[in-house]
mmCIF file with all atom_site columns, C-alpha atoms in Angstrom:
data_model
loop_
_atom_site.group_PDB
_atom_site.id
_atom_site.type_symbol
_atom_site.label_atom_id
_atom_site.label_alt_id
_atom_site.label_comp_id
_atom_site.label_asym_id
_atom_site.label_entity_id
_atom_site.label_seq_id
_atom_site.pdbx_PDB_ins_code
_atom_site.Cartn_x
_atom_site.Cartn_y
_atom_site.Cartn_z
_atom_site.occupancy
_atom_site.B_iso_or_equiv
_atom_site.pdbx_formal_charge
_atom_site.auth_seq_id
_atom_site.auth_comp_id
_atom_site.auth_asym_id
_atom_site.auth_atom_id
_atom_site.pdbx_PDB_model_num
ATOM 1   C CA . UNK E 1 1   ? 0.000  0.000   0.000   1.00 39.00 ? 14  UNK E CA 1
ATOM 2   C CA . UNK E 1 2   ? 1.605  3.235   -1.128  1.00 38.00 ? 15  UNK E CA 1
ATOM 3   C CA . UNK E 1 3   ? 1.109  6.346   0.966   1.00 42.00 ? 16  UNK E CA 1
ATOM 4   C CA . UNK E 1 4   ? 2.442  9.346   -0.981  1.00 42.00 ? 17  UNK E CA 1
ATOM 5   C CA . UNK E 1 5   ? 4.998  10.608  -3.470  1.00 43.00 ? 18  UNK E CA 1
ATOM 6   C CA . UNK E 1 6   ? 8.539  11.374  -2.326  1.00 43.00 ? 19  UNK E CA 1
ATOM 7   C CA . UNK E 1 7   ? 10.690 14.357  -3.272  1.00 41.00 ? 20  UNK E CA 1
ATOM 8   C CA . UNK E 1 8   ? 11.956 12.723  -6.455  1.00 42.00 ? 21  UNK E CA 1
ATOM 9   C CA . UNK E 1 9   ? 8.563  11.289  -7.407  1.00 44.00 ? 22  UNK E CA 1
ATOM 10  C CA . UNK E 1 10  ? 9.192  7.905   -5.740  1.00 45.00 ? 23  UNK E CA 1
ATOM 11  C CA . UNK E 1 11  ? 6.534  6.115   -3.753  1.00 46.00 ? 24  UNK E CA 1
ATOM 12  C CA . UNK E 1 12  ? 6.697  6.649   -0.008  1.00 42.00 ? 25  UNK E CA 1
ATOM 13  C CA . UNK E 1 13  ? 4.925  3.991   2.048   1.00 42.00 ? 26  UNK E CA 1
ATOM 14  C CA . UNK E 1 14  ? 2.697  4.712   5.005   1.00 42.00 ? 27  UNK E CA 1
ATOM 15  C CA . UNK E 1 15  ? 5.603  3.799   7.278   1.00 38.00 ? 28  UNK E CA 1
ATOM 16  C CA . UNK E 1 16  ? 7.863  6.317   5.513   1.00 41.00 ? 29  UNK E CA 1
ATOM 17  C CA . UNK E 1 17  ? 9.884  3.814   3.485   1.00 39.00 ? 30  UNK E CA 1
ATOM 18  C CA . UNK E 1 18  ? 10.833 4.896   -0.035  1.00 42.00 ? 31  UNK E CA 1
ATOM 19  C CA . UNK E 1 19  ? 9.828  1.654   -1.763  1.00 40.00 ? 32  UNK E CA 1
ATOM 20  C CA . UNK E 1 20  ? 10.943 2.843   -5.199  1.00 46.00 ? 33  UNK E CA 1
ATOM 21  C CA . UNK E 1 21  ? 14.471 3.619   -3.999  1.00 43.00 ? 34  UNK E CA 1
ATOM 22  C CA . UNK E 1 22  ? 15.443 -0.021  -4.444  1.00 39.00 ? 35  UNK E CA 1
ATOM 23  C CA . UNK E 1 23  ? 14.397 -1.104  -7.915  1.00 41.00 ? 36  UNK E CA 1
ATOM 24  C CA . UNK E 1 24  ? 15.516 -3.562  -10.561 1.00 40.00 ? 37  UNK E CA 1
ATOM 25  C CA . UNK E 1 25  ? 17.701 -0.966  -12.262 1.00 41.00 ? 38  UNK E CA 1
ATOM 26  C CA . UNK E 1 26  ? 19.757 -0.562  -9.094  1.00 40.00 ? 39  UNK E CA 1
ATOM 27  C CA . UNK E 1 27  ? 20.246 -4.312  -8.830  1.00 42.00 ? 40  UNK E CA 1
ATOM 28  C CA . UNK E 1 28  ? 18.266 -4.454  -5.623  1.00 48.00 ? 41  UNK E CA 1
ATOM 29  C CA . UNK E 1 29  ? 15.216 -6.294  -6.977  1.00 58.00 ? 42  UNK E CA 1
ATOM 30  C CA . UNK E 1 30  ? 15.102 -8.640  -3.970  1.00 55.00 ? 43  UNK E CA 1
ATOM 31  C CA . UNK E 1 31  ? 15.122 -5.642  -1.619  1.00 55.00 ? 44  UNK E CA 1
ATOM 32  C CA . UNK E 1 32  ? 12.430 -3.905  -3.678  1.00 57.00 ? 45  UNK E CA 1
ATOM 33  C CA . UNK E 1 33  ? 10.230 -7.008  -3.605  1.00 56.00 ? 46  UNK E CA 1
ATOM 34  C CA . UNK E 1 34  ? 10.751 -7.364  0.153   1.00 55.00 ? 47  UNK E CA 1
ATOM 35  C CA . UNK E 1 35  ? 9.843  -3.736  0.790   1.00 54.00 ? 48  UNK E CA 1
ATOM 36  C CA . UNK E 1 36  ? 6.727  -4.047  -1.380  1.00 56.00 ? 49  UNK E CA 1
ATOM 37  C CA . UNK E 1 37  ? 5.673  -7.191  0.480   1.00 53.00 ? 50  UNK E CA 1
ATOM 38  C CA . UNK E 1 38  ? 6.226  -5.451  3.823   1.00 51.00 ? 51  UNK E CA 1
ATOM 39  C CA . UNK E 1 39  ? 3.899  -2.694  2.726   1.00 52.00 ? 52  UNK E CA 1
ATOM 40  C CA . UNK E 1 40  ? 1.345  -5.066  1.200   1.00 52.00 ? 53  UNK E CA 1
ATOM 41  C CA . UNK E 1 41  ? 2.059  -3.901  -2.339  1.00 46.00 ? 54  UNK E CA 1
ATOM 42  C CA . UNK E 1 42  ? 2.973  -7.369  -3.585  1.00 42.00 ? 55  UNK E CA 1
ATOM 43  C CA . UNK E 1 43  ? 1.731  -8.122  -7.081  1.00 44.00 ? 56  UNK E CA 1
ATOM 44  C CA . UNK E 1 44  ? 0.401  -11.500 -6.006  1.00 45.00 ? 57  UNK E CA 1
ATOM 45  C CA . UNK E 1 45  ? 0.698  -14.257 -3.457  1.00 44.00 ? 58  UNK E CA 1
ATOM 46  C CA . UNK E 1 46  ? 4.093  -14.771 -1.910  1.00 41.00 ? 59  UNK E CA 1
ATOM 47  C CA . UNK E 1 47  ? 5.780  -17.642 -3.713  1.00 46.00 ? 60  UNK E CA 1
ATOM 48  C CA . UNK E 1 48  ? 7.734  -20.409 -2.028  1.00 47.00 ? 61  UNK E CA 1
ATOM 49  C CA . UNK E 1 49  ? 11.439 -19.794 -2.595  1.00 47.00 ? 62  UNK E CA 1
ATOM 50  C CA . UNK E 1 50  ? 14.094 -22.435 -2.809  1.00 60.00 ? 63  UNK E CA 1
ATOM 51  C CA . UNK E 1 51  ? 17.272 -21.900 -0.851  1.00 60.00 ? 64  UNK E CA 1
ATOM 52  C CA . UNK E 1 52  ? 19.508 -21.484 -3.890  1.00 67.00 ? 65  UNK E CA 1
ATOM 53  C CA . UNK E 1 53  ? 17.249 -18.684 -5.102  1.00 69.00 ? 66  UNK E CA 1
ATOM 54  C CA . UNK E 1 54  ? 17.357 -17.034 -1.669  1.00 64.00 ? 67  UNK E CA 1
ATOM 55  C CA . UNK E 1 55  ? 21.151 -17.202 -1.703  1.00 65.00 ? 68  UNK E CA 1
ATOM 56  C CA . UNK E 1 56  ? 21.361 -15.980 -5.317  1.00 69.00 ? 69  UNK E CA 1
ATOM 57  C CA . UNK E 1 57  ? 18.961 -13.053 -4.859  1.00 70.00 ? 70  UNK E CA 1
ATOM 58  C CA . UNK E 1 58  ? 19.893 -11.843 -1.406  1.00 67.00 ? 71  UNK E CA 1
ATOM 59  C CA . UNK E 1 59  ? 23.224 -13.130 -0.202  1.00 65.00 ? 72  UNK E CA 1
ATOM 60  C CA . UNK E 1 60  ? 25.370 -13.220 -3.331  1.00 68.00 ? 73  UNK E CA 1
ATOM 61  C CA . UNK E 1 61  ? 24.900 -9.504  -4.136  1.00 69.00 ? 74  UNK E CA 1
ATOM 62  C CA . UNK E 1 62  ? 25.971 -8.687  -0.573  1.00 67.00 ? 75  UNK E CA 1
ATOM 63  C CA . UNK E 1 63  ? 28.961 -11.014 -0.821  1.00 64.00 ? 76  UNK E CA 1
ATOM 64  C CA . UNK E 1 64  ? 30.002 -9.464  -4.135  1.00 68.00 ? 77  UNK E CA 1
ATOM 65  C CA . UNK E 1 65  ? 29.810 -5.957  -2.677  1.00 64.00 ? 78  UNK E CA 1
ATOM 66  C CA . UNK E 1 66  ? 31.825 -6.900  0.375   1.00 56.00 ? 79  UNK E CA 1
ATOM 67  C CA . UNK E 1 67  ? 34.557 -8.784  -1.503  1.00 56.00 ? 80  UNK E CA 1
ATOM 68  C CA . UNK E 1 68  ? 33.432 -12.155 -0.161  1.00 57.00 ? 81  UNK E CA 1
ATOM 69  C CA . UNK E 1 69  ? 34.145 -11.006 3.397   1.00 65.00 ? 82  UNK E CA 1
ATOM 70  C CA . UNK E 1 70  ? 30.515 -10.989 4.526   1.00 69.00 ? 83  UNK E CA 1
ATOM 71  C CA . UNK E 1 71  ? 29.504 -13.646 6.999   1.00 76.00 ? 84  UNK E CA 1
ATOM 72  C CA . UNK E 1 72  ? 26.380 -13.825 9.118   1.00 83.00 ? 85  UNK E CA 1
ATOM 73  C CA . UNK E 1 73  ? 27.111 -13.286 12.771  1.00 87.00 ? 86  UNK E CA 1
ATOM 74  C CA . UNK E 1 74  ? 26.367 -16.524 14.663  1.00 90.00 ? 87  UNK E CA 1
ATOM 75  C CA . UNK E 1 75  ? 24.892 -14.523 17.549  1.00 92.00 ? 88  UNK E CA 1
ATOM 76  C CA . UNK E 1 76  ? 22.470 -12.713 15.257  1.00 92.00 ? 89  UNK E CA 1
ATOM 77  C CA . UNK E 1 77  ? 21.354 -16.016 13.725  1.00 94.00 ? 90  UNK E CA 1
ATOM 78  C CA . UNK E 1 78  ? 20.875 -17.480 17.222  1.00 95.00 ? 91  UNK E CA 1
ATOM 79  C CA . UNK E 1 79  ? 18.820 -14.446 18.266  1.00 95.00 ? 92  UNK E CA 1
ATOM 80  C CA . UNK E 1 80  ? 16.462 -15.078 15.343  1.00 95.00 ? 93  UNK E CA 1
ATOM 81  C CA . UNK E 1 81  ? 16.659 -18.868 15.472  1.00 97.00 ? 94  UNK E CA 1
ATOM 82  C CA . UNK E 1 82  ? 12.975 -19.468 16.277  1.00 97.00 ? 95  UNK E CA 1
ATOM 83  C CA . UNK E 1 83  ? 11.909 -17.296 13.360  1.00 96.00 ? 96  UNK E CA 1
ATOM 84  C CA . UNK E 1 84  ? 14.459 -18.907 11.038  1.00 95.00 ? 97  UNK E CA 1
ATOM 85  C CA . UNK E 1 85  ? 13.432 -22.436 12.020  1.00 96.00 ? 98  UNK E CA 1
ATOM 86  C CA . UNK E 1 86  ? 9.704  -21.883 11.496  1.00 96.00 ? 99  UNK E CA 1
ATOM 87  C CA . UNK E 1 87  ? 10.441 -20.140 8.188   1.00 93.00 ? 100 UNK E CA 1
ATOM 88  C CA . UNK E 1 88  ? 12.613 -23.038 7.025   1.00 93.00 ? 101 UNK E CA 1
ATOM 89  C CA . UNK E 1 89  ? 9.906  -25.533 7.972   1.00 94.00 ? 102 UNK E CA 1
ATOM 90  C CA . UNK E 1 90  ? 7.299  -23.445 6.135   1.00 92.00 ? 103 UNK E CA 1
ATOM 91  C CA . UNK E 1 91  ? 9.468  -23.169 3.010   1.00 88.00 ? 104 UNK E CA 1
ATOM 92  C CA . UNK E 1 92  ? 10.411 -26.843 2.791   1.00 84.00 ? 105 UNK E CA 1
ATOM 93  C CA . UNK E 1 93  ? 8.115  -29.514 1.365   1.00 78.00 ? 106 UNK E CA 1
ATOM 94  C CA . UNK E 1 94  ? 10.236 -32.291 2.883   1.00 79.00 ? 107 UNK E CA 1
ATOM 95  C CA . UNK E 1 95  ? 13.384 -32.738 4.908   1.00 77.00 ? 108 UNK E CA 1
ATOM 96  C CA . UNK E 1 96  ? 12.116 -30.865 7.934   1.00 88.00 ? 109 UNK E CA 1
ATOM 97  C CA . UNK E 1 97  ? 13.860 -33.072 10.469  1.00 91.00 ? 110 UNK E CA 1
ATOM 98  C CA . UNK E 1 98  ? 16.401 -31.514 12.807  1.00 92.00 ? 111 UNK E CA 1
ATOM 99  C CA . UNK E 1 99  ? 19.523 -32.580 10.930  1.00 93.00 ? 112 UNK E CA 1
ATOM 100 C CA . UNK E 1 100 ? 18.192 -31.229 7.605   1.00 93.00 ? 113 UNK E CA 1
ATOM 101 C CA . UNK E 1 101 ? 17.234 -27.931 9.269   1.00 94.00 ? 114 UNK E CA 1
ATOM 102 C CA . UNK E 1 102 ? 20.723 -27.617 10.777  1.00 95.00 ? 115 UNK E CA 1
ATOM 103 C CA . UNK E 1 103 ? 22.204 -28.297 7.329   1.00 92.00 ? 116 UNK E CA 1
ATOM 104 C CA . UNK E 1 104 ? 19.891 -25.683 5.767   1.00 91.00 ? 117 UNK E CA 1
ATOM 105 C CA . UNK E 1 105 ? 20.978 -23.097 8.348   1.00 93.00 ? 118 UNK E CA 1
ATOM 106 C CA . UNK E 1 106 ? 24.589 -23.887 7.507   1.00 91.00 ? 119 UNK E CA 1
ATOM 107 C CA . UNK E 1 107 ? 23.920 -23.731 3.760   1.00 87.00 ? 120 UNK E CA 1
ATOM 108 C CA . UNK E 1 108 ? 21.936 -20.488 3.761   1.00 86.00 ? 121 UNK E CA 1
ATOM 109 C CA . UNK E 1 109 ? 23.571 -18.576 6.633   1.00 88.00 ? 122 UNK E CA 1
ATOM 110 C CA . UNK E 1 110 ? 27.003 -20.223 6.806   1.00 87.00 ? 123 UNK E CA 1
ATOM 111 C CA . UNK E 1 111 ? 26.678 -20.909 10.531  1.00 92.00 ? 124 UNK E CA 1
ATOM 112 C CA . UNK E 1 112 ? 27.652 -24.057 12.369  1.00 92.00 ? 125 UNK E CA 1
ATOM 113 C CA . UNK E 1 113 ? 24.986 -24.509 15.034  1.00 95.00 ? 126 UNK E CA 1
ATOM 114 C CA . UNK E 1 114 ? 25.098 -27.543 17.278  1.00 95.00 ? 127 UNK E CA 1
ATOM 115 C CA . UNK E 1 115 ? 22.162 -29.898 17.787  1.00 95.00 ? 128 UNK E CA 1
ATOM 116 C CA . UNK E 1 116 ? 22.228 -28.721 21.418  1.00 96.00 ? 129 UNK E CA 1
ATOM 117 C CA . UNK E 1 117 ? 21.287 -25.250 20.182  1.00 96.00 ? 130 UNK E CA 1
ATOM 118 C CA . UNK E 1 118 ? 18.703 -26.207 17.548  1.00 97.00 ? 131 UNK E CA 1
ATOM 119 C CA . UNK E 1 119 ? 16.787 -29.156 19.044  1.00 96.00 ? 132 UNK E CA 1
ATOM 120 C CA . UNK E 1 120 ? 15.701 -27.389 22.269  1.00 97.00 ? 133 UNK E CA 1
ATOM 121 C CA . UNK E 1 121 ? 14.311 -24.546 20.136  1.00 97.00 ? 134 UNK E CA 1
ATOM 122 C CA . UNK E 1 122 ? 12.374 -27.013 17.970  1.00 97.00 ? 135 UNK E CA 1
ATOM 123 C CA . UNK E 1 123 ? 10.963 -28.649 21.115  1.00 96.00 ? 136 UNK E CA 1
ATOM 124 C CA . UNK E 1 124 ? 9.874  -25.258 22.519  1.00 97.00 ? 137 UNK E CA 1
ATOM 125 C CA . UNK E 1 125 ? 8.205  -24.356 19.215  1.00 97.00 ? 138 UNK E CA 1
ATOM 126 C CA . UNK E 1 126 ? 6.321  -27.661 19.436  1.00 97.00 ? 139 UNK E CA 1
ATOM 127 C CA . UNK E 1 127 ? 5.338  -26.991 23.069  1.00 97.00 ? 140 UNK E CA 1
ATOM 128 C CA . UNK E 1 128 ? 4.055  -23.534 22.087  1.00 97.00 ? 141 UNK E CA 1
ATOM 129 C CA . UNK E 1 129 ? 1.873  -25.128 19.385  1.00 97.00 ? 142 UNK E CA 1
ATOM 130 C CA . UNK E 1 130 ? 3.657  -23.366 16.534  1.00 96.00 ? 143 UNK E CA 1
ATOM 131 C CA . UNK E 1 131 ? 5.190  -26.525 15.057  1.00 96.00 ? 144 UNK E CA 1
ATOM 132 C CA . UNK E 1 132 ? 3.923  -30.105 15.096  1.00 95.00 ? 145 UNK E CA 1
ATOM 133 C CA . UNK E 1 133 ? 6.300  -33.009 15.570  1.00 94.00 ? 146 UNK E CA 1
ATOM 134 C CA . UNK E 1 134 ? 5.712  -36.242 13.673  1.00 94.00 ? 147 UNK E CA 1
ATOM 135 C CA . UNK E 1 135 ? 7.613  -39.241 15.026  1.00 91.00 ? 148 UNK E CA 1
ATOM 136 C CA . UNK E 1 136 ? 9.229  -41.202 12.220  1.00 88.00 ? 149 UNK E CA 1
ATOM 137 C CA . UNK E 1 137 ? 11.239 -44.426 12.489  1.00 88.00 ? 150 UNK E CA 1
ATOM 138 C CA . UNK E 1 138 ? 14.575 -42.785 13.370  1.00 89.00 ? 151 UNK E CA 1
ATOM 139 C CA . UNK E 1 139 ? 13.831 -39.079 13.289  1.00 89.00 ? 152 UNK E CA 1
ATOM 140 C CA . UNK E 1 140 ? 11.197 -36.430 13.890  1.00 92.00 ? 153 UNK E CA 1
ATOM 141 C CA . UNK E 1 141 ? 9.698  -34.365 11.091  1.00 94.00 ? 154 UNK E CA 1
ATOM 142 C CA . UNK E 1 142 ? 8.419  -30.877 11.848  1.00 95.00 ? 155 UNK E CA 1
ATOM 143 C CA . UNK E 1 143 ? 5.456  -29.196 10.171  1.00 94.00 ? 156 UNK E CA 1
ATOM 144 C CA . UNK E 1 144 ? 3.709  -25.891 10.706  1.00 95.00 ? 157 UNK E CA 1
ATOM 145 C CA . UNK E 1 145 ? 0.920  -26.226 13.276  1.00 95.00 ? 158 UNK E CA 1
ATOM 146 C CA . UNK E 1 146 ? -0.151 -22.585 13.541  1.00 96.00 ? 159 UNK E CA 1
ATOM 147 C CA . UNK E 1 147 ? 0.247  -20.652 10.288  1.00 94.00 ? 160 UNK E CA 1
ATOM 148 C CA . UNK E 1 148 ? -0.803 -17.397 11.939  1.00 94.00 ? 161 UNK E CA 1
ATOM 149 C CA . UNK E 1 149 ? 1.875  -17.712 14.611  1.00 95.00 ? 162 UNK E CA 1
ATOM 150 C CA . UNK E 1 150 ? 4.512  -18.539 11.980  1.00 94.00 ? 163 UNK E CA 1
ATOM 151 C CA . UNK E 1 151 ? 3.456  -15.535 9.917   1.00 94.00 ? 164 UNK E CA 1
ATOM 152 C CA . UNK E 1 152 ? 3.564  -13.293 13.005  1.00 94.00 ? 165 UNK E CA 1
ATOM 153 C CA . UNK E 1 153 ? 7.010  -14.531 14.068  1.00 94.00 ? 166 UNK E CA 1
ATOM 154 C CA . UNK E 1 154 ? 8.443  -14.078 10.575  1.00 92.00 ? 167 UNK E CA 1
ATOM 155 C CA . UNK E 1 155 ? 6.747  -10.703 10.053  1.00 92.00 ? 168 UNK E CA 1
ATOM 156 C CA . UNK E 1 156 ? 7.926  -9.327  13.392  1.00 93.00 ? 169 UNK E CA 1
ATOM 157 C CA . UNK E 1 157 ? 11.501 -10.483 12.711  1.00 93.00 ? 170 UNK E CA 1
ATOM 158 C CA . UNK E 1 158 ? 11.370 -9.044  9.186   1.00 90.00 ? 171 UNK E CA 1
ATOM 159 C CA . UNK E 1 159 ? 10.208 -5.638  10.456  1.00 90.00 ? 172 UNK E CA 1
ATOM 160 C CA . UNK E 1 160 ? 12.918 -5.603  13.135  1.00 91.00 ? 173 UNK E CA 1
ATOM 161 C CA . UNK E 1 161 ? 15.719 -6.510  10.734  1.00 89.00 ? 174 UNK E CA 1
ATOM 162 C CA . UNK E 1 162 ? 14.468 -4.259  7.915   1.00 87.00 ? 175 UNK E CA 1
ATOM 163 C CA . UNK E 1 163 ? 14.064 -1.312  10.271  1.00 89.00 ? 176 UNK E CA 1
ATOM 164 C CA . UNK E 1 164 ? 17.632 -1.766  11.489  1.00 88.00 ? 177 UNK E CA 1
ATOM 165 C CA . UNK E 1 165 ? 18.920 -2.153  7.922   1.00 84.00 ? 178 UNK E CA 1
ATOM 166 C CA . UNK E 1 166 ? 17.150 1.035   6.832   1.00 86.00 ? 179 UNK E CA 1
ATOM 167 C CA . UNK E 1 167 ? 18.509 2.873   9.871   1.00 88.00 ? 180 UNK E CA 1
ATOM 168 C CA . UNK E 1 168 ? 22.065 1.751   9.081   1.00 85.00 ? 181 UNK E CA 1
ATOM 169 C CA . UNK E 1 169 ? 21.630 2.645   5.384   1.00 80.00 ? 182 UNK E CA 1
ATOM 170 C CA . UNK E 1 170 ? 20.473 6.117   6.364   1.00 85.00 ? 183 UNK E CA 1
ATOM 171 C CA . UNK E 1 171 ? 23.415 6.524   8.734   1.00 86.00 ? 184 UNK E CA 1
ATOM 172 C CA . UNK E 1 172 ? 25.895 5.308   6.095   1.00 81.00 ? 185 UNK E CA 1
ATOM 173 C CA . UNK E 1 173 ? 24.546 7.810   3.559   1.00 82.00 ? 186 UNK E CA 1
ATOM 174 C CA . UNK E 1 174 ? 25.970 10.536  5.795   1.00 84.00 ? 187 UNK E CA 1
ATOM 175 C CA . UNK E 1 175 ? 29.462 9.339   4.862   1.00 80.00 ? 188 UNK E CA 1
ATOM 176 C CA . UNK E 1 176 ? 28.972 9.384   1.088   1.00 73.00 ? 189 UNK E CA 1
#
């Protein structure tokens, strides 16, 4: 939902975000799509993304800009672990057992989290009714139990991280 026109004719959202600032011509199409989805201006339903696409559209441009020095901070990933786990379960059609989720976290975020960090979180998400656990022969598969709670967790985390990113971008512009 677009609120008004900015100084340069760009669309300013109701929350004050210039959603046209990041467009395909600037190479920030993933950022533009994210900002439009935050503001409800998505062209259609949110599609399920595969992890290679997530890496290609969001992480690789950052890595290229930073000379391959970028690495997610393990502490930041741990702080958002509940949100990341429920999002991974929601995005995956299969392979939602603990080991596969740990491998996905390593693949997407390049973090090495121990089972002692991940499994207690999965158990708490089950206890809270957000995820369901299905006992298999030698493993447990996790599925989304409460779609509304998953959406709320992911949305809240997205707003927090996007707000910080926009704040840092604004601060960095002072040095250009």
